[in-house]
Amino acid sequence: MADLEVYKNLSPEKVERCMSVMQSGTQMIKLKRGTKGLVRLFYLDEHRTRLRWRPSRKSERAKILIDSIYKVTEGRQSEIFHRQAEGGFDPSCCFTIYHGNHMESLDLVTSNPEEARTWITGLKYLMAGISDEDSLAKRQRTHDQWVKQTFEEADKNGDGLLNIEEIHQLMHKLNVNLPRRKVRQMFQEADTDENQGTLTFEEFCVFYRMMSLRRDLYLLLLSHSDKKDHLTVEELAQFLKVEQKMNNVTTDYCLDIIKKFEVSEENKAKNVLGIEGFTNFMRSPACDVFNPLHHEVYQDMDQPLCNYYIASSHNTYLTGDQLLSQSKVDMYARVLQEGCRCVEVDCWDGPDGEPVVHHGYTLTSKILFRDVVETINKHAFVKNEFPVILSIENHCSIQQQRKIAQYLKGIFQDRLDLSSVDTGEGKQLPSPQSLKGKILVKGKKLPYHLGDDAEEGEVSDEDSADEIEDECKFKLQCNNGTTEHQVESFIRKKLESLLKESQIRDKEDPDSFTVRALLRATHEGLNAHLKQNPDVKESGKKSHGRSLMTNFGKHKQKTSKSRSKSYSTDDEEDTQQNPGQLYRLGRRRKTMKLCRELSDLVVYTNSVAAQDIVDDGTTGNVLSFSETRAHQVVQQKSEQFMIYNQKQLTRIYPSAYRIDSSNFNPLPYWNAGCQLVALNYQSEGRMMQLNRAKFKTNGNCGYVLKPQQMCKGTFNPFSGDPLPANPKKQLILKVISGQQLPKPPDSMFGDRGEIIDPFVEVEIIGLPVDCCKDQTRVVDDNGFNPVWEETLTFTVHMPEIALVRFLVWDHDPIGRDFVGQRTVTFSSLVPGYRHVYLEGLTEASIFVHITINEIYGKWSPLILNPSYTILHFLGATKNRQLQGLKGLFNKNPRHSSSESSTQYVRKRSIGDRILRRTASAPAKGRKKSKMGFQEVVEIKDLVSEATREQDGVLRRTTRSLQARPVSMPVDKSLLGALSLSASETAKDPDGKDNSLVQI
């Protein structure tokens, strides 16, 4: 946003002139792929929050939020403009608006340069204002916009007034279930002008405040004000100290709260805080569930890199799926400004000696490597100065490798110079603090035995993120006469082959590899590709025609050589003799040629394959694993893996079979101390929400310090009591009420549907022993201000890595519908009365009270888990934990039951599914019991968030108590509150006992 600074100081006259033109509307040509331009009237709404156009088949959805605009570029810079014939449009009349998570572009052409200049200036002024807002200003602005928009949408005839019938319709839309008599009474009280029977916007604001008067906050105010209707300065200070656990509360601070949040001028004069001011304060960022101090970097940043989790992106350039989507340089700018500190660049030989970036052996579009480096250089340190790791996947010839090195050195310049970096004691990695403003190149390095005079050499190519088998790659060959039908048929076969050969299951959505999803990706992407690349249809006329033909034979032994890569089969015999070797998985050993210039740019981040690991004290190695390989290591050798991660970096990336860009569950790899867990940032969903929550703490700088226990020593993350000597945290969470909870986003009837029946589910996500969930009862017919007043209690063994996930559901006769969520790191929770705002929803929140206690003594592991013997305290497992690094990667793996059990999937009838959903819905008016819960083996549904069994059938936790939950106090169990037989003990999908106490 640095280029927006100049727009903040525009003269008021110029700003108003731009706003007037934009709000009046301008006819422009909207360019689209594969079609002629469409003439539309574009205008800025009266609140200056949305860009709209008409006519449009999207109707109300034809809008772009100013908040969602990433950047505005002048001239013919976008891909769509580049496809237009030269001279087709005057560049001074063209501009592009990039918006949304996928960097969608809106390409517009005005009738004259002055109009284009006005729109560019006006949009950048609005963007600059938003970028400079503090959290309180943004909260107030979004609230005011929401109220105004609510009024306008309720005003069906557009006369600027609301009658009683429109108010009743609005009540239903807002999920308010009040008696019509009560609504009419408030309506009449708010209707004070001469025009009786209707409400103006100002009168509606009064009506809305009456309707929004919260009983829970009013009772809270009374309880701390000696039953008065206001708080004095002294009473407010006492409330902040005692309930909100705030330190250094001064009189001036309290007076400032009254000045900012009190509505009544009379109360301001008396220096007291009334109910409206108190409500405004409690709903402000000052009383958010997230610790405001954690919006800044607060952790120690002087430890070695291996002591930090590092926000990492996979195939950063892609905007969608892995096969057919667009590659865009702007994706690098977007993820870097979101806090990502490790980005991936797949480099391939391009035309005219210029290396390009795209997903190899697929139909994803190509972008120039030079453009990628320039974008990274421009945006890497805009919001924070901590180092960026450039993960280079090199598939280029020696000539183009030299071009890559030339661009890296020429564009990054001294940002690549690490000669002055302090590495601290011994051979340890440097710290993020010492690497500020630096860019680390992660890639292959020539072996030391070659000597410094060797210009090139061969290196291992086994840790490439491109893991699709040779038989499953799109081969580029010269073959004339390729038709559209042949291409589509070929891709369809490829997708089906990927589906059959995939050996993994998405830990969140086992349906992500279904034929339906694959074919949808095929049709959408293929059509776009064929329109954009007419040369595919006419390849017979092109000298470089492409034919996507290949051999589908199963693992045929081939030996092929090119100028850039050579493939050796020497290791294949070793693999056959020792088929269980983790790192090979039946693959041929591949090598590639690497030039000295590129090798020398790699300093602390040398990419190595598992078989190349030697316990020689070397630092600076980065081990890369796909999720499938990493899963085996974590399951079988988690403690040794943790020891390795105390000195070196490990990168985990999604399986190549996740062609829809779905994400795996990062939690097991974080639990093993893996630093670079790379996700597809373009894909929203549960996994990215967990990733976003984890890295939001510590100022969202992309580096989060690992727990000290992971940096020194070791423990078994799968143990029933992994840290017996450490105190545990007890989270006592009182779920009080909800505010403005909307209907589910995928509600069948939309706003006309029934008023929701909400309940809240709270989930702890961390070590397996800490993973559990609990939920409130259901409140009937009230999404506007439901009240639960229920207390949920959890015990957390390692709070430093735990996440707390708040979910709101709408109870349904045959299950539940997802309303919204918010995920926060346990360490960022603030005690006291707090609002939890649901992510992506303007006004929706839940009101909670948080208490966090430390638990000692009686919570010993012998009580928590009788199977935990005294041998654990005497270090009986120490020898196994401290085995050499070769043992970590080269031992024959045992096939885990969780992997083998997925080979056969039993189908269930639709009736069976419905019965299971019905039986699992929480009973209204009854308390929901908790169960032990393991995130590492639970498979989640992406849309509904419902758990699934391994056979793919939806599973709901039943009302009967099956196991003592992790969060239940032990003394209650010992008093006989819970009685279990051995047959009732809950087990996880691996067949292991998942309970901690059996009585």
PDB file of C-alpha atoms in Angstrom, residues 267-431:
ATOM      1  CA  ASN A 267     -23.262  11.471  30.557  1.00  0.00           C
ATOM      2  CA  LYS A 268     -20.034  12.765  29.019  1.00  0.00           C
ATOM      3  CA  ALA A 269     -20.355  15.957  31.032  1.00  0.00           C
ATOM      4  CA  LYS A 270     -20.797  13.903  34.208  1.00  0.00           C
ATOM      5  CA  ASN A 271     -17.930  11.549  33.280  1.00  0.00           C
ATOM      6  CA  VAL A 272     -20.128   8.452  33.501  1.00  0.00           C
ATOM      7  CA  LEU A 273     -20.688   5.568  31.074  1.00  0.00           C
ATOM      8  CA  GLY A 274     -24.334   4.716  30.322  1.00  0.00           C
ATOM      9  CA  ILE A 275     -25.697   1.496  28.831  1.00  0.00           C
ATOM     10  CA  GLU A 276     -25.251   2.606  25.204  1.00  0.00           C
ATOM     11  CA  GLY A 277     -21.689   3.728  25.818  1.00  0.00           C
ATOM     12  CA  PHE A 278     -20.985   0.553  27.781  1.00  0.00           C
ATOM     13  CA  THR A 279     -22.392  -1.538  24.905  1.00  0.00           C
ATOM     14  CA  ASN A 280     -20.249   0.341  22.386  1.00  0.00           C
ATOM     15  CA  PHE A 281     -17.162  -0.239  24.523  1.00  0.00           C
ATOM     16  CA  MET A 282     -17.868  -3.950  25.046  1.00  0.00           C
ATOM     17  CA  ARG A 283     -18.366  -4.454  21.300  1.00  0.00           C
ATOM     18  CA  SER A 284     -15.209  -2.535  20.379  1.00  0.00           C
ATOM     19  CA  PRO A 285     -11.819  -4.139  19.567  1.00  0.00           C
ATOM     20  CA  ALA A 286     -10.778  -3.302  23.145  1.00  0.00           C
ATOM     21  CA  CYS A 287     -13.000  -6.163  24.338  1.00  0.00           C
ATOM     22  CA  ASP A 288     -12.323  -8.599  21.503  1.00  0.00           C
ATOM     23  CA  VAL A 289     -11.369 -12.161  22.405  1.00  0.00           C
ATOM     24  CA  PHE A 290      -7.957 -11.676  20.719  1.00  0.00           C
ATOM     25  CA  ASN A 291      -5.218 -10.060  22.808  1.00  0.00           C
ATOM     26  CA  PRO A 292      -4.606  -6.592  21.260  1.00  0.00           C
ATOM     27  CA  LEU A 293      -0.942  -6.762  22.292  1.00  0.00           C
ATOM     28  CA  HIS A 294      -0.496  -9.721  19.952  1.00  0.00           C
ATOM     29  CA  HIS A 295      -1.254  -7.533  16.943  1.00  0.00           C
ATOM     30  CA  GLU A 296       2.398  -6.522  17.313  1.00  0.00           C
ATOM     31  CA  VAL A 297       5.523  -8.723  17.385  1.00  0.00           C
ATOM     32  CA  TYR A 298       5.989  -9.712  21.033  1.00  0.00           C
ATOM     33  CA  GLN A 299       7.958 -12.976  20.901  1.00  0.00           C
ATOM     34  CA  ASP A 300      11.741 -13.403  21.129  1.00  0.00           C
ATOM     35  CA  MET A 301      12.992 -13.137  17.519  1.00  0.00           C
ATOM     36  CA  ASP A 302      16.672 -13.832  18.277  1.00  0.00           C
ATOM     37  CA  GLN A 303      16.504 -17.621  18.305  1.00  0.00           C
ATOM     38  CA  PRO A 304      17.621 -19.855  15.359  1.00  0.00           C
ATOM     39  CA  LEU A 305      15.228 -20.153  12.403  1.00  0.00           C
ATOM     40  CA  CYS A 306      14.504 -23.796  13.255  1.00  0.00           C
ATOM     41  CA  ASN A 307      12.819 -22.652  16.490  1.00  0.00           C
ATOM     42  CA  TYR A 308       9.957 -20.973  14.603  1.00  0.00           C
ATOM     43  CA  TYR A 309       6.897 -22.012  12.691  1.00  0.00           C
ATOM     44  CA  ILE A 310       7.095 -20.154   9.366  1.00  0.00           C
ATOM     45  CA  ALA A 311       4.003 -19.282   7.306  1.00  0.00           C
ATOM     46  CA  SER A 312       4.481 -21.091   3.987  1.00  0.00           C
ATOM     47  CA  SER A 313       2.669 -21.200   0.666  1.00  0.00           C
ATOM     48  CA  HIS A 314       2.541 -24.014  -1.895  1.00  0.00           C
ATOM     49  CA  ASN A 315       2.578 -23.257  -5.646  1.00  0.00           C
ATOM     50  CA  THR A 316       2.088 -19.624  -4.729  1.00  0.00           C
ATOM     51  CA  TYR A 317       1.499 -18.459  -8.296  1.00  0.00           C
ATOM     52  CA  LEU A 318      -1.730 -20.456  -8.824  1.00  0.00           C
ATOM     53  CA  THR A 319      -5.152 -18.847  -8.437  1.00  0.00           C
ATOM     54  CA  GLY A 320      -7.156 -22.082  -8.473  1.00  0.00           C
ATOM     55  CA  ASP A 321      -6.699 -25.803  -9.146  1.00  0.00           C
ATOM     56  CA  GLN A 322      -3.372 -27.463  -9.900  1.00  0.00           C
ATOM     57  CA  LEU A 323      -4.168 -28.539 -13.461  1.00  0.00           C
ATOM     58  CA  LEU A 324      -5.882 -25.796 -15.400  1.00  0.00           C
ATOM     59  CA  SER A 325      -5.942 -22.559 -13.401  1.00  0.00           C
ATOM     60  CA  GLN A 326      -4.265 -19.221 -14.087  1.00  0.00           C
ATOM     61  CA  SER A 327      -0.809 -18.337 -12.776  1.00  0.00           C
ATOM     62  CA  LYS A 328      -0.512 -14.715 -11.628  1.00  0.00           C
ATOM     63  CA  VAL A 329       2.394 -12.715 -10.243  1.00  0.00           C
ATOM     64  CA  ASP A 330      -0.053 -10.800  -8.042  1.00  0.00           C
ATOM     65  CA  MET A 331      -0.577 -13.909  -5.931  1.00  0.00           C
ATOM     66  CA  TYR A 332       2.952 -13.373  -4.572  1.00  0.00           C
ATOM     67  CA  ALA A 333       2.095  -9.824  -3.561  1.00  0.00           C
ATOM     68  CA  ARG A 334      -1.105 -10.976  -1.900  1.00  0.00           C
ATOM     69  CA  VAL A 335       0.340 -13.805   0.216  1.00  0.00           C
ATOM     70  CA  LEU A 336       3.404 -11.778   1.234  1.00  0.00           C
ATOM     71  CA  GLN A 337       1.218  -8.968   2.513  1.00  0.00           C
ATOM     72  CA  GLU A 338      -0.945 -11.527   4.339  1.00  0.00           C
ATOM     73  CA  GLY A 339       2.132 -12.532   6.342  1.00  0.00           C
ATOM     74  CA  CYS A 340       3.410 -15.522   4.362  1.00  0.00           C
ATOM     75  CA  ARG A 341       7.220 -15.757   4.574  1.00  0.00           C
ATOM     76  CA  CYS A 342       7.992 -18.770   2.364  1.00  0.00           C
ATOM     77  CA  VAL A 343       6.792 -18.723  -1.243  1.00  0.00           C
ATOM     78  CA  GLU A 344       7.296 -21.308  -3.971  1.00  0.00           C
ATOM     79  CA  VAL A 345       8.548 -20.666  -7.522  1.00  0.00           C
ATOM     80  CA  ASP A 346       8.447 -23.525 -10.071  1.00  0.00           C
ATOM     81  CA  CYS A 347      10.944 -22.633 -12.821  1.00  0.00           C
ATOM     82  CA  TRP A 348      10.871 -24.115 -16.314  1.00  0.00           C
ATOM     83  CA  ASP A 349      12.553 -23.362 -19.622  1.00  0.00           C
ATOM     84  CA  GLY A 350      10.648 -20.699 -21.540  1.00  0.00           C
ATOM     85  CA  PRO A 351      10.831 -19.292 -25.060  1.00  0.00           C
ATOM     86  CA  ASP A 352      13.539 -16.817 -26.109  1.00  0.00           C
ATOM     87  CA  GLY A 353      15.792 -17.975 -23.288  1.00  0.00           C
ATOM     88  CA  GLU A 354      13.454 -16.538 -20.630  1.00  0.00           C
ATOM     89  CA  PRO A 355      12.601 -18.918 -17.751  1.00  0.00           C
ATOM     90  CA  VAL A 356       8.901 -19.139 -16.886  1.00  0.00           C
ATOM     91  CA  VAL A 357       6.917 -20.099 -13.790  1.00  0.00           C
ATOM     92  CA  HIS A 358       4.014 -22.547 -13.919  1.00  0.00           C
ATOM     93  CA  HIS A 359       2.970 -25.979 -12.645  1.00  0.00           C
ATOM     94  CA  GLY A 360       4.862 -28.417 -14.827  1.00  0.00           C
ATOM     95  CA  TYR A 361       3.182 -31.114 -16.919  1.00  0.00           C
ATOM     96  CA  THR A 362      -0.177 -29.333 -16.578  1.00  0.00           C
ATOM     97  CA  LEU A 363      -2.188 -26.740 -18.481  1.00  0.00           C
ATOM     98  CA  THR A 364      -1.730 -23.942 -15.966  1.00  0.00           C
ATOM     99  CA  SER A 365      -0.762 -20.650 -17.618  1.00  0.00           C
ATOM    100  CA  LYS A 366       2.828 -19.401 -17.619  1.00  0.00           C
ATOM    101  CA  ILE A 367       4.295 -16.198 -16.194  1.00  0.00           C
ATOM    102  CA  LEU A 368       7.821 -14.825 -16.582  1.00  0.00           C
ATOM    103  CA  PHE A 369      10.291 -15.625 -13.803  1.00  0.00           C
ATOM    104  CA  ARG A 370      11.613 -12.071 -14.041  1.00  0.00           C
ATOM    105  CA  ASP A 371       8.142 -10.656 -13.288  1.00  0.00           C
ATOM    106  CA  VAL A 372       7.807 -12.941 -10.267  1.00  0.00           C
ATOM    107  CA  VAL A 373      11.132 -11.794  -8.802  1.00  0.00           C
ATOM    108  CA  GLU A 374      10.281  -8.136  -9.372  1.00  0.00           C
ATOM    109  CA  THR A 375       6.911  -8.579  -7.635  1.00  0.00           C
ATOM    110  CA  ILE A 376       8.509 -10.339  -4.657  1.00  0.00           C
ATOM    111  CA  ASN A 377      11.173  -7.651  -4.408  1.00  0.00           C
ATOM    112  CA  LYS A 378       8.497  -4.934  -4.368  1.00  0.00           C
ATOM    113  CA  HIS A 379       6.172  -6.511  -1.791  1.00  0.00           C
ATOM    114  CA  ALA A 380       8.369  -8.739   0.407  1.00  0.00           C
ATOM    115  CA  PHE A 381       8.944  -6.208   3.187  1.00  0.00           C
ATOM    116  CA  VAL A 382       6.019  -3.785   2.867  1.00  0.00           C
ATOM    117  CA  LYS A 383       4.355  -4.896   6.104  1.00  0.00           C
ATOM    118  CA  ASN A 384       7.185  -6.610   7.972  1.00  0.00           C
ATOM    119  CA  GLU A 385      10.938  -6.929   7.602  1.00  0.00           C
ATOM    120  CA  PHE A 386      11.417 -10.528   8.671  1.00  0.00           C
ATOM    121  CA  PRO A 387      13.142 -12.738   6.089  1.00  0.00           C
ATOM    122  CA  VAL A 388      11.438 -14.276   3.067  1.00  0.00           C
ATOM    123  CA  ILE A 389      12.367 -17.784   1.920  1.00  0.00           C
ATOM    124  CA  LEU A 390      12.202 -18.316  -1.826  1.00  0.00           C
ATOM    125  CA  SER A 391      11.582 -22.023  -2.442  1.00  0.00           C
ATOM    126  CA  ILE A 392      12.949 -22.583  -5.950  1.00  0.00           C
ATOM    127  CA  GLU A 393      11.791 -25.718  -7.784  1.00  0.00           C
ATOM    128  CA  ASN A 394      14.345 -25.810 -10.579  1.00  0.00           C
ATOM    129  CA  HIS A 395      13.461 -27.685 -13.786  1.00  0.00           C
ATOM    130  CA  CYS A 396      15.548 -25.535 -16.148  1.00  0.00           C
ATOM    131  CA  SER A 397      18.494 -26.105 -18.452  1.00  0.00           C
ATOM    132  CA  ILE A 398      21.925 -24.843 -17.442  1.00  0.00           C
ATOM    133  CA  GLN A 399      21.557 -21.819 -19.743  1.00  0.00           C
ATOM    134  CA  GLN A 400      18.277 -20.707 -18.192  1.00  0.00           C
ATOM    135  CA  GLN A 401      19.516 -21.512 -14.676  1.00  0.00           C
ATOM    136  CA  ARG A 402      22.200 -18.906 -15.259  1.00  0.00           C
ATOM    137  CA  LYS A 403      19.454 -16.477 -16.311  1.00  0.00           C
ATOM    138  CA  ILE A 404      17.605 -17.250 -13.054  1.00  0.00           C
ATOM    139  CA  ALA A 405      20.740 -16.519 -11.014  1.00  0.00           C
ATOM    140  CA  GLN A 406      21.268 -13.317 -12.998  1.00  0.00           C
ATOM    141  CA  TYR A 407      17.731 -12.070 -12.216  1.00  0.00           C
ATOM    142  CA  LEU A 408      17.976 -13.009  -8.544  1.00  0.00           C
ATOM    143  CA  LYS A 409      21.247 -11.115  -8.094  1.00  0.00           C
ATOM    144  CA  GLY A 410      20.297  -8.185 -10.289  1.00  0.00           C
ATOM    145  CA  ILE A 411      16.853  -7.552  -8.765  1.00  0.00           C
ATOM    146  CA  PHE A 412      17.364  -8.528  -5.098  1.00  0.00           C
ATOM    147  CA  GLN A 413      20.929  -7.162  -4.939  1.00  0.00           C
ATOM    148  CA  ASP A 414      22.132  -6.773  -1.337  1.00  0.00           C
ATOM    149  CA  ARG A 415      19.023  -8.536  -0.006  1.00  0.00           C
ATOM    150  CA  LEU A 416      20.751 -11.783  -1.040  1.00  0.00           C
ATOM    151  CA  ASP A 417      24.026 -10.903   0.695  1.00  0.00           C
ATOM    152  CA  LEU A 418      24.158 -12.931   3.901  1.00  0.00           C
ATOM    153  CA  SER A 419      27.863 -12.468   4.635  1.00  0.00           C
ATOM    154  CA  SER A 420      27.233 -10.114   7.551  1.00  0.00           C
ATOM    155  CA  VAL A 421      24.534 -12.247   9.192  1.00  0.00           C
ATOM    156  CA  ASP A 422      25.275 -13.269  12.776  1.00  0.00           C
ATOM    157  CA  THR A 423      24.866 -17.038  13.243  1.00  0.00           C
ATOM    158  CA  GLY A 424      25.326 -16.964  16.988  1.00  0.00           C
ATOM    159  CA  GLU A 425      26.936 -19.888  18.789  1.00  0.00           C
ATOM    160  CA  GLY A 426      28.435 -22.787  16.873  1.00  0.00           C
ATOM    161  CA  LYS A 427      26.828 -23.928  13.640  1.00  0.00           C
ATOM    162  CA  GLN A 428      23.263 -22.992  14.454  1.00  0.00           C
ATOM    163  CA  LEU A 429      20.990 -21.235  11.981  1.00  0.00           C
ATOM    164  CA  PRO A 430      20.711 -17.428  12.122  1.00  0.00           C
ATOM    165  CA  SER A 431      17.702 -15.782  13.736  1.00  0.00           C
TER     166      SER A 431
END
